[in-house]
Short mmCIF file of C-alpha atoms in Angstrom, two decimals:
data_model
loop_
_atom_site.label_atom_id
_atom_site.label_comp_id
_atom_site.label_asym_id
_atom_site.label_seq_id
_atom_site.Cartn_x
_atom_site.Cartn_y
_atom_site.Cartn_z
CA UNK H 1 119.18 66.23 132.42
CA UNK H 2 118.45 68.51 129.34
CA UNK H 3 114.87 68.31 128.08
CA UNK H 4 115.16 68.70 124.13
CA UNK H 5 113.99 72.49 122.61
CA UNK H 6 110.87 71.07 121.52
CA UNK H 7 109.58 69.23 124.36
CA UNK H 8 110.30 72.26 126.37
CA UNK H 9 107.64 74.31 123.86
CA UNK H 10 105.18 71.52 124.70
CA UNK H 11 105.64 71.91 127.76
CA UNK H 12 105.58 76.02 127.71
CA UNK H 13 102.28 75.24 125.47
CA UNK H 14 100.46 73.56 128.75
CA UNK H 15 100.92 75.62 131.33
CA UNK H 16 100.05 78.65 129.19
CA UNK H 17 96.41 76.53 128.39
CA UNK H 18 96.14 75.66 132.35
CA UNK H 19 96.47 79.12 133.24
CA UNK H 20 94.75 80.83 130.20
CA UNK H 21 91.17 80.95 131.20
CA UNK H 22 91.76 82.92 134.36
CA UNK H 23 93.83 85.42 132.02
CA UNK H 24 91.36 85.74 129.50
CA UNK H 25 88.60 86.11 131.70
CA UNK H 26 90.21 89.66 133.45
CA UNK H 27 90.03 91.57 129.88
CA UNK H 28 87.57 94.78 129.30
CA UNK H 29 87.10 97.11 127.10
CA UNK H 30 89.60 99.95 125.23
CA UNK H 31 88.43 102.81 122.69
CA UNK H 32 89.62 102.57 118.98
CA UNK H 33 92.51 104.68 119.08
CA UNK H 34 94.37 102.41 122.01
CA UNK H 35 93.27 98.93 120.56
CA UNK H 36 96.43 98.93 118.13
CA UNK H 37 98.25 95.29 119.34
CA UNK H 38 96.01 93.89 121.34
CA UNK H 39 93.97 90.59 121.46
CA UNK H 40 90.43 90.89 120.42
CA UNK H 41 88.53 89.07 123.21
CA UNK H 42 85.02 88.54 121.09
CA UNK H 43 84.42 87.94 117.65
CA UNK H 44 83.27 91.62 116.00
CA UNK H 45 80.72 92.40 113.70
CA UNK H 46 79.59 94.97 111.50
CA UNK H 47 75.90 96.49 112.81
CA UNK H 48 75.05 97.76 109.94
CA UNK H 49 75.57 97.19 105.93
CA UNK H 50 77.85 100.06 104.19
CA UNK H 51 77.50 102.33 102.50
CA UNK H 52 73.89 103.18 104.32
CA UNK H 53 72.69 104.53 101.08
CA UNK H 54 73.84 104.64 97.16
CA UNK H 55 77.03 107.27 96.65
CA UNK H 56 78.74 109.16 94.23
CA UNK H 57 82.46 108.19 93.85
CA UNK H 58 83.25 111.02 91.94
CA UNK H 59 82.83 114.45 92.11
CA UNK H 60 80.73 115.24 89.12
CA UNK H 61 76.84 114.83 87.48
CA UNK H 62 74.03 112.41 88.78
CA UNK H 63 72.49 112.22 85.01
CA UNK H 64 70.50 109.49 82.83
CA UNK H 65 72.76 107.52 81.26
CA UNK H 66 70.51 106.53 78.38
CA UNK H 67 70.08 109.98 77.68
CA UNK H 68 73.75 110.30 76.57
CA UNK H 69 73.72 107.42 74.04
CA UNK H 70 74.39 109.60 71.11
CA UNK H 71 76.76 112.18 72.75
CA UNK H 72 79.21 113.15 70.61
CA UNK H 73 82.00 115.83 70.37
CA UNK H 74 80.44 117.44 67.61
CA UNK H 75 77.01 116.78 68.84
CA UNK H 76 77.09 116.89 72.67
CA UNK H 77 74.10 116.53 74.48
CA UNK H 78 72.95 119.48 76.98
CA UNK H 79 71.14 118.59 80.65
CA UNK H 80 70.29 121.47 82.59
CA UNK H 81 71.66 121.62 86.16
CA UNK H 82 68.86 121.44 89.24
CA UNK H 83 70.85 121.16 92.28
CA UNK H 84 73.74 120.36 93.95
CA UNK H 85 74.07 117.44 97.00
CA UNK H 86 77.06 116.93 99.13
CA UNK H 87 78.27 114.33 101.62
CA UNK H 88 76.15 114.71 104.94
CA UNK H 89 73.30 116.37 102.92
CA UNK H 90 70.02 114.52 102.65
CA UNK H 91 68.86 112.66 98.90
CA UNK H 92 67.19 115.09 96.62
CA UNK H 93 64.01 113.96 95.15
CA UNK H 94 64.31 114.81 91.22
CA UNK H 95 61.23 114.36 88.72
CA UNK H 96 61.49 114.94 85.12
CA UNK H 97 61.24 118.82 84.81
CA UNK H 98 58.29 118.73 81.50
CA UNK H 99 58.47 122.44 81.65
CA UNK H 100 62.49 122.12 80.74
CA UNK H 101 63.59 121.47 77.12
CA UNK H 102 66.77 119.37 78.46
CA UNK H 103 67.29 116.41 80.44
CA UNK H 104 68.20 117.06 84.12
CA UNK H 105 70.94 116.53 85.90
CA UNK H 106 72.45 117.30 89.46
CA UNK H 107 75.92 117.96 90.57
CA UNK H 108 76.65 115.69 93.05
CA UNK H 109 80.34 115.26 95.30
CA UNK H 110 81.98 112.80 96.40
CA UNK H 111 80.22 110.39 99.28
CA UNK H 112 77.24 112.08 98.54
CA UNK H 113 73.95 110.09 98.23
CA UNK H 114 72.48 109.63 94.68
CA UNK H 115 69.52 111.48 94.43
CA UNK H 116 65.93 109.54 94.56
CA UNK H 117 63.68 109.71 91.56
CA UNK H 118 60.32 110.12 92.20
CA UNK H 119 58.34 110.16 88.62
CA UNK H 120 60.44 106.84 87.29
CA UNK H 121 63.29 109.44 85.95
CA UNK H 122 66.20 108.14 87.12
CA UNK H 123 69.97 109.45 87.67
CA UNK H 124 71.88 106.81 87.63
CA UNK H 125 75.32 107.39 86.82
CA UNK H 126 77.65 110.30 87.81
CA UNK H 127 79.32 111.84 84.78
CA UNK H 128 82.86 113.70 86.19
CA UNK H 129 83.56 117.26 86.36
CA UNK H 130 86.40 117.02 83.85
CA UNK H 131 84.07 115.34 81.53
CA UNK H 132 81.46 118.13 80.72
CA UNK H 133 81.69 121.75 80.04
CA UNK H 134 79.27 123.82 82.51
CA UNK H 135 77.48 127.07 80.58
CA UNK H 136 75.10 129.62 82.62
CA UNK H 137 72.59 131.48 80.77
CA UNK H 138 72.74 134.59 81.67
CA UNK H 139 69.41 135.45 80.61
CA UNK H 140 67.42 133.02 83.25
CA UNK H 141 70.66 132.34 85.23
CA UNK H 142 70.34 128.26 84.93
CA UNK H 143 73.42 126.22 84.65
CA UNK H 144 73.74 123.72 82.00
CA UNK H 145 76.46 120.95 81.26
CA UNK H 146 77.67 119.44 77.82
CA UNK H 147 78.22 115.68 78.03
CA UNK H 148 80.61 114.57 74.88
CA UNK H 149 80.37 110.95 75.40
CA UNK H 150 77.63 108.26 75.99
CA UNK H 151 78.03 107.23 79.94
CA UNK H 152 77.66 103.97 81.06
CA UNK H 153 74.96 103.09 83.78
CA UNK H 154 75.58 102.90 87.49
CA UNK H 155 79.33 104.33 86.61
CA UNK H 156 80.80 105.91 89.66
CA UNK H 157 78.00 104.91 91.56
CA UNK H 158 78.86 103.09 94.59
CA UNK H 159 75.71 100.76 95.81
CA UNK H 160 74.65 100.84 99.18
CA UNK H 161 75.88 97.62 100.97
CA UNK H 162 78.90 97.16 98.74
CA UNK H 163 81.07 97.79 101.21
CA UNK H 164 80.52 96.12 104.50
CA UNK H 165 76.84 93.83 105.13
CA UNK H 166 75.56 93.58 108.44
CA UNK H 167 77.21 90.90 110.71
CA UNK H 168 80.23 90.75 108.46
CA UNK H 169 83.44 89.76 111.01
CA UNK H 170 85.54 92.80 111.46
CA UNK H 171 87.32 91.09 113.69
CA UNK H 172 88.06 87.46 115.02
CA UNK H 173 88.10 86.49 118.74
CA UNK H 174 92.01 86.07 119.65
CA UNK H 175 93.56 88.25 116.70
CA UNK H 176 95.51 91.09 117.06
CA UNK H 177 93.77 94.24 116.41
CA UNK H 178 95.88 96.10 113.51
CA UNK H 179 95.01 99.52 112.01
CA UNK H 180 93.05 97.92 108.93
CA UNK H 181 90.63 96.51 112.59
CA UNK H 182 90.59 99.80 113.23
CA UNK H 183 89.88 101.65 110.18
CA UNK H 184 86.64 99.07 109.37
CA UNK H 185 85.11 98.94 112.82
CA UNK H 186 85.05 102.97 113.08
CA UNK H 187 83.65 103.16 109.40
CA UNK H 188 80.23 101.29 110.65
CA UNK H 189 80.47 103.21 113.87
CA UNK H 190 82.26 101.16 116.45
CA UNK H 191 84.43 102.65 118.85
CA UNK H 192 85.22 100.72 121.30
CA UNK H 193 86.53 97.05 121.66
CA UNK H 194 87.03 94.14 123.98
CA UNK H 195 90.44 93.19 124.64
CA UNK H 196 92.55 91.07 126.50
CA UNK H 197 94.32 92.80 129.52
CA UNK H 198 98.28 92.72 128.59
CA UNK H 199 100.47 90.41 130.66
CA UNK H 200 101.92 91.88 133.43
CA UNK H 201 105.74 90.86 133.99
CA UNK H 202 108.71 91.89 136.73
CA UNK H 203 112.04 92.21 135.25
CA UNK H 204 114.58 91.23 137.67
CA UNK H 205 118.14 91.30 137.23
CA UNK H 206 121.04 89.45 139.46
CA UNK H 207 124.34 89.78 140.03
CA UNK H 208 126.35 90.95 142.54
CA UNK H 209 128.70 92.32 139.53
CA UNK H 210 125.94 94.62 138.46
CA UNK H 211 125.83 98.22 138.74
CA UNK H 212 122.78 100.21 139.07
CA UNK H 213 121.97 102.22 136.03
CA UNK H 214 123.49 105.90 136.65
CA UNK H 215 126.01 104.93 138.84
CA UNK H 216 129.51 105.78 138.25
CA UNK H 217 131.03 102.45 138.32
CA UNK H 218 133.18 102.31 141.28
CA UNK H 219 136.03 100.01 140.39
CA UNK H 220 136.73 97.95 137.36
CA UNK H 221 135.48 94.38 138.06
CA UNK H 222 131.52 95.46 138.26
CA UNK H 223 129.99 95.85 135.23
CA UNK H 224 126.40 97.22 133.68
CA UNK H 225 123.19 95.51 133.92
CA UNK H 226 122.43 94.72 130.15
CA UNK H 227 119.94 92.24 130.59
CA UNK H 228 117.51 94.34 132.57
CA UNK H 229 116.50 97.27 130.14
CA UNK H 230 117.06 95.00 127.04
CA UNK H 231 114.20 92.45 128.04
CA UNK H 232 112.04 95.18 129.62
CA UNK H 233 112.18 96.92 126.48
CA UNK H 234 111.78 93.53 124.24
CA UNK H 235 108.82 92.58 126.47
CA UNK H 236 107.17 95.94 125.35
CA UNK H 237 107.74 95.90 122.29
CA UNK H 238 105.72 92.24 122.46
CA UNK H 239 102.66 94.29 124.01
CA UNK H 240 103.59 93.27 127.61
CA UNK H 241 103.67 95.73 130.40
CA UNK H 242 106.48 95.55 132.56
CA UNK H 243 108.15 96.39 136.06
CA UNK H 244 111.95 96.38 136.26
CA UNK H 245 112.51 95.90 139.53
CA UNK H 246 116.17 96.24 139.64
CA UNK H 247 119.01 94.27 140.32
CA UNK H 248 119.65 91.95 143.35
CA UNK H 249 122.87 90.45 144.76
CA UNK H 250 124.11 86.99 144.32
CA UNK H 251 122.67 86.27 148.35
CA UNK H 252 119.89 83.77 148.73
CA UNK H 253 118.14 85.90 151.44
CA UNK H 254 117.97 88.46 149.11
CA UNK H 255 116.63 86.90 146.52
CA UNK H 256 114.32 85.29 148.45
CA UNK H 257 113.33 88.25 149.90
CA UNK H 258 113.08 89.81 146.61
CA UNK H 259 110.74 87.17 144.74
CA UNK H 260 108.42 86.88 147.72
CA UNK H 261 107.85 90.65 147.84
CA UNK H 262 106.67 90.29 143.88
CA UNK H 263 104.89 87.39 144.78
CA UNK H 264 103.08 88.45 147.77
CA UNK H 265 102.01 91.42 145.41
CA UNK H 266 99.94 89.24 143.14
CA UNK H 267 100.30 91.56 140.16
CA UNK H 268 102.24 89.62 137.90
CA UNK H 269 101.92 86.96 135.42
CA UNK H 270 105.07 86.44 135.01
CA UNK H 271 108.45 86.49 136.55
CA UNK H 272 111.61 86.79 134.77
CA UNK H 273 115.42 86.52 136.05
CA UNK H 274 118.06 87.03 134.64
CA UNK H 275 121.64 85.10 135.90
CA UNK H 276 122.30 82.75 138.80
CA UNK H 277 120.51 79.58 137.13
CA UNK H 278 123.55 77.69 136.22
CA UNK H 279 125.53 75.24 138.33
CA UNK H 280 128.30 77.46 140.19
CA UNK H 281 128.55 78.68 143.66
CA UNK H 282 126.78 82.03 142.85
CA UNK H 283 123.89 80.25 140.66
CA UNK H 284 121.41 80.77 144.07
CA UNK H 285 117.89 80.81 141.45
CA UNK H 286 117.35 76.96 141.59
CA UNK H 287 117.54 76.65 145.22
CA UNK H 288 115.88 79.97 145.79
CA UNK H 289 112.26 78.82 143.92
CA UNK H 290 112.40 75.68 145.38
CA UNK H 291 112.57 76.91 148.98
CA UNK H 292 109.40 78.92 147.89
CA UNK H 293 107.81 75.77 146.71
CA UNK H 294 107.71 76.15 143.06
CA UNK H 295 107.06 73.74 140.89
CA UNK H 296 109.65 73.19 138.28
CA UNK H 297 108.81 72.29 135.06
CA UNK H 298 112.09 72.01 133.50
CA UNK H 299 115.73 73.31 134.07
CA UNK H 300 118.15 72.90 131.19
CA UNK H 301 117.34 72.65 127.64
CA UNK H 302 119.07 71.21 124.87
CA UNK H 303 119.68 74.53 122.97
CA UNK H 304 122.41 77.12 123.00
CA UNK H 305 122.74 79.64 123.37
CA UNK H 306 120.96 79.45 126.62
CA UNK H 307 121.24 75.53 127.62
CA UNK H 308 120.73 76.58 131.76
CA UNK H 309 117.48 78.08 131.47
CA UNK H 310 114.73 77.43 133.60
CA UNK H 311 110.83 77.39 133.94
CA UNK H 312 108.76 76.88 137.21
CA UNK H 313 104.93 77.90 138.28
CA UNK H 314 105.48 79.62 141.70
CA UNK H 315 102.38 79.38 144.28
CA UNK H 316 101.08 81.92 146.33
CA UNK H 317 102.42 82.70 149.49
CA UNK H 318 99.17 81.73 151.19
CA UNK H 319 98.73 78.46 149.17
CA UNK H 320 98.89 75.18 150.76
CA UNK H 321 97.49 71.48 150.20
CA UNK H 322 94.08 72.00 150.81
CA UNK H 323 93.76 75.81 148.83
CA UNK H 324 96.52 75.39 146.04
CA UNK H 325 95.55 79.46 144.86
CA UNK H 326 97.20 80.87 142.04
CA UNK H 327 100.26 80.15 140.60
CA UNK H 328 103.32 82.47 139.13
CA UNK H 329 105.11 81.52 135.95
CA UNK H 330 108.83 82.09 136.19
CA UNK H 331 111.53 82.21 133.97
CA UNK H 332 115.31 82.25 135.13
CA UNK H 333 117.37 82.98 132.00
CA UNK H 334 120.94 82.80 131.88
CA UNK H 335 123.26 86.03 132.53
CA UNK H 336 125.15 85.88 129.36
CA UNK H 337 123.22 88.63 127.31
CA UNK H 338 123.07 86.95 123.95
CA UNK H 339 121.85 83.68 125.80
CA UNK H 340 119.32 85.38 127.84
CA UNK H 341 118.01 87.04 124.40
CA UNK H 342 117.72 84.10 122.88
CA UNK H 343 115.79 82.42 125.50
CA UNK H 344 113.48 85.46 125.69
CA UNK H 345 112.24 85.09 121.94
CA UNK H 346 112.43 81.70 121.69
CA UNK H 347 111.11 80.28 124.98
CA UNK H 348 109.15 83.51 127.38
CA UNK H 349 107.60 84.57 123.76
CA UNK H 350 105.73 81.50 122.77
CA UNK H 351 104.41 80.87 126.46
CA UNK H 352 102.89 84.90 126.58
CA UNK H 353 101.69 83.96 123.01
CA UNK H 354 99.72 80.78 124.13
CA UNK H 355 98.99 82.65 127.17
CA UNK H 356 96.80 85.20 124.72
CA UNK H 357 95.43 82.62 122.13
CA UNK H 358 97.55 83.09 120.01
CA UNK H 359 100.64 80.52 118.39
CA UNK H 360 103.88 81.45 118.09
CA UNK H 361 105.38 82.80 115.22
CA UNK H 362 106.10 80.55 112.34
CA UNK H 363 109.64 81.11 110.27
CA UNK H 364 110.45 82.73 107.65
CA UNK H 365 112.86 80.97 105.01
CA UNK H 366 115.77 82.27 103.69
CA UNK H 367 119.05 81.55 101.71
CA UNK H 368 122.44 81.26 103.41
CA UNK H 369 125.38 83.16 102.23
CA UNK H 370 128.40 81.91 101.95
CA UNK H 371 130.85 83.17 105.09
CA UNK H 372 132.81 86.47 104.10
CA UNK H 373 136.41 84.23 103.73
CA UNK H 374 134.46 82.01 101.22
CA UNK H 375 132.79 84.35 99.07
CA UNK H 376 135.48 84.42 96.61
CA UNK H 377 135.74 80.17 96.55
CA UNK H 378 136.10 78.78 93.30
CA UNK H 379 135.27 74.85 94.47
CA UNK H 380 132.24 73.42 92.43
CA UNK H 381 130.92 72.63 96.01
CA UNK H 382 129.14 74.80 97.75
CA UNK H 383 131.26 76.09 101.14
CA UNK H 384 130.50 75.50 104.44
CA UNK H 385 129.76 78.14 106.93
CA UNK H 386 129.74 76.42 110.08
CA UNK H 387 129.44 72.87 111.75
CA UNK H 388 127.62 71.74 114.86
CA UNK H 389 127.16 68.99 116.81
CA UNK H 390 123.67 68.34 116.22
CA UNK H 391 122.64 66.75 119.18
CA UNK H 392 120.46 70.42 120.19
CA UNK H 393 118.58 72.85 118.17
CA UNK H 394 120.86 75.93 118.01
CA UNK H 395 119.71 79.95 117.67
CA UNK H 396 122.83 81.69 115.91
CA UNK H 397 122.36 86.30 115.50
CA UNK H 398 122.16 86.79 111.46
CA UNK H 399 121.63 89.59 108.91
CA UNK H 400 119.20 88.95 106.34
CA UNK H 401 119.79 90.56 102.95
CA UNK H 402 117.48 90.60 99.96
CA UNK H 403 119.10 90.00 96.35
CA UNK H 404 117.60 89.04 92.89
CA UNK H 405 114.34 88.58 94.09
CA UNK H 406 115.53 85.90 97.07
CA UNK H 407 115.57 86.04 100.52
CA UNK H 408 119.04 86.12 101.41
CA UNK H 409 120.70 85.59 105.28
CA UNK H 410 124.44 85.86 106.24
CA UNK H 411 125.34 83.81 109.78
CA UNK H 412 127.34 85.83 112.13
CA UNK H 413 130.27 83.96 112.74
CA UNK H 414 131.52 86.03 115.75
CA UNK H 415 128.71 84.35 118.04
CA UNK H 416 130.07 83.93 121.56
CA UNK H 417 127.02 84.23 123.95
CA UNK H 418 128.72 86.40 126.02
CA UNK H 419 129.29 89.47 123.28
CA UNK H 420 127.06 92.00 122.35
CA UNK H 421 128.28 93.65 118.89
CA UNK H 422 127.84 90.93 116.87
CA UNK H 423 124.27 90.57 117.84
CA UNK H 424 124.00 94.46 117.42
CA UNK H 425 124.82 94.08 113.62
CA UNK H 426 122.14 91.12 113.26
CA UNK H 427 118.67 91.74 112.68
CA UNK H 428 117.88 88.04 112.96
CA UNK H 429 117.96 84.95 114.36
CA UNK H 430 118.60 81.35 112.60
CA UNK H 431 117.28 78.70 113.80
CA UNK H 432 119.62 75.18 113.71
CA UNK H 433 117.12 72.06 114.17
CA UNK H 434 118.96 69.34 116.26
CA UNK H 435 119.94 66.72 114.01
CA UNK H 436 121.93 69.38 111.28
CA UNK H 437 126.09 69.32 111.61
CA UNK H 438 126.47 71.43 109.31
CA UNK H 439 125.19 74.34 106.99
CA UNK H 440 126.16 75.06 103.62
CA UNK H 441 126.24 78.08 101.01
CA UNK H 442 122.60 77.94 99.91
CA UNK H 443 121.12 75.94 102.58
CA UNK H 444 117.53 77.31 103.07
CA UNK H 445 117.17 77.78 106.94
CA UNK H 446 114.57 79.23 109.45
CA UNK H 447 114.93 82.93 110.30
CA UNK H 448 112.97 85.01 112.93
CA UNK H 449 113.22 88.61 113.12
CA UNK H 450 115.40 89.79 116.30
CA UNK H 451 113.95 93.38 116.47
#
């Protein structure tokens, strides 16, 4: 008996929580530059308050603002240059110069710290270099400027501790660490973080009508393994690291041969399959798990593509009544690729994302296109693109297209589970809710990106 789509996420959402604690506690920590994706096991803080000290943001002139009041362009006023600071150099202490018959001033760069007055004289604006015309006298070889225009105070000043203040969060415990993360924990000198370890997952494939990859295919009725390298590659891209293990034949020895060696290992988080969970002759998976004890939590769900799929928490080898040990989550999709994709994003996904803190991905919205034979319609009604029979939440390959400002998605009509062009033009998937029959021309539906 089918469990509905979203008692089967309830479900996923449990035995991610009952295993979670032992996951999260095996994390350690990862410098800056490799943190990009992964799950922030601590809540991070800033150390110290930024910037340290008072900077320029300009390239220009620390100066007195009030002494610029009555700048004009026909009456500039003149400040006579008495150093020059940089970023990395240390503040300058400036006193009024009583010896000098114009104000003071220092050029100053970018990042550099403002210099510190010490007889109540104080610079506290930066005036930029395309705002003043520099003169040297060539007499006593001092520099002056010409400022044309009265300057504001604290302009293109930035204060210290405008930035960042001490124990700001940088970063929350259970997010994933993205290059702005990055960028703010190395400005207040961070360079290392604490992250969750990624899940570990074996890829296997089955089929006795698979080929190796390489192999010249020796006669007509085998075929290539597509499920393999697509859901190794799809679990990477998700921040998982994954072992394909290869394919094995359509023999329950083997396959129980095959899954205890991977067990036995204890390496792995998770175990994924691929084929052989159905009902036919060859469908050995269901039989397989149970003859290494596993506990099933549910085979068949009320969704298609990918109704047969199943999801069981294998024990350890060793384990018995009295020391259960550790258990194995493990996911037999089906062998049609499309199905098996589907049931990857939609079912493995969420339980690695609960697995990490985190919750799965919520929807994005979009509008549906009419289908390509009734674009041209001229019926007041809108047209329908396709009918189902409601009684399962469906996941249908799409192409979303933006237009006028709306999010715009086209269903892919050619959807047979077992064909893989169609779902090479998508870049989406829809999302049917159980209870719709039917979709319309402007029916806003869930989408999910596919890749």
């Amino acid at each position: 008996m089918a469990i509905l789509y979203p008692e089967a996420l309830q479900l996923i959402q449990a035995e991610a929580e009952k295993h979670r604690d032992a996951f999260v506690g095996d994390g350690g920590h990862v410098p800056l530059n490799h943190a990009r994706n992964r799950i922030a096991l601590e809540t991070v803080t800033s150390p110290i308050s930024t910037p340290k000290f008072d900077t320029s943001a300009m390239d220009g002139y620390a100066l007195n603002s009030s002494a610029t009041q009555n700048a004009t362009v026909d009456c500039p006023v003149t400040f006579e240059v008495k150093g020059m600071i940089a970023a990395g150099d240390e503040p300058l202490l400036i006193a009024a110069d009583k010896q000098s018959r114009s104000p003071i001033c220092v050029e100053i760069m970018t990042g550099a710290p403002f210099p510190t007055s010490v007889s109540g004289y104080e610079l506290d604006c930066c005036v930029r270099n395309e705002d003043v015309t520099v003169t040297v006298d060539e007499a006593s070889n001092r520099r002056y400027i010409q400022v044309f225009k009265p300057a504001k105070a604290r302009q293109n000043r930035r204060f210290a501790g405008s930035d960042f203040k001490k124990s700001d969060v940088l970063v929350d415990v259970g997010e994933v660490v993205h290059p702005g993360h990055i960028l703010s924990m190395a400005s207040v000198g961070i360079t290392e973080i604490a992250v969750m370890r990624k899940p570990r997952v074996a890829v296997v494939s089955t089929g006795s009508e698979l080929l190796p990859p390489g192999l010249d295919q020796p006669h007509k009725h085998r075929i290539s393994d597509a499920n393999g390298p697509y859901v190794t590659a799809t679990l990477e891209s998700w921040g998982a690291s994954v072992v394909f293990l290869g394919i094995v034949h359509d023999h329950a020895e083997s396959l129980e041969q095959s899954l205890s060696s991977i067990l036995g290992k204890k390496e792995y988080d998770v175990i994924i399959t691929s084929g052989a969970v159905s009902a036919g002759r060859c469908d050995l998976i269901p039989t397989v798990i149970r003859r290494l004890n596993a506990r099933v939590v549910f085979h068949k769900v009320a969704m298609r593509p990918g109704h047969p799929v199943l999801f069981a928490q294998i024990p350890d080898p060793s384990s018995n009544d009295q020391n259960p040990g550790r258990e194995t989550a493990f996911f037999g999709l089906p062998g049609n690729p499309v199905a098996s994709a589907a049931c990857l994003r939609f079912l493995v996904l969420p339980y690695l994302k609960y697995l990490q803190m985190q919750r799965p991905d919520d929807p994005s919205h979009a509008y549906l296109l009419p289908a390509d034979d009734s674009e041209n319609s001229t019926t007041k009604q809108p047209p329908v693109v396709s009918t189902f029979r409601g009684d399962m939440d469906v996941f249908r390959p799409a192409l979303v297209r933006g237009s006028s400002g709306h999010v715009q998605v086209k269903l892919i009509q050619d959807h047979s589970p077992g064909k893989i062009k169609p779902f090479l033009h998508s870049n989406c998937w829809i999302h049917i809710h159980r209870g719709v029959s039917e979709l319309k021309a402007g029916d806003i539906v869930d989408i999910y990106p596919s890749h």
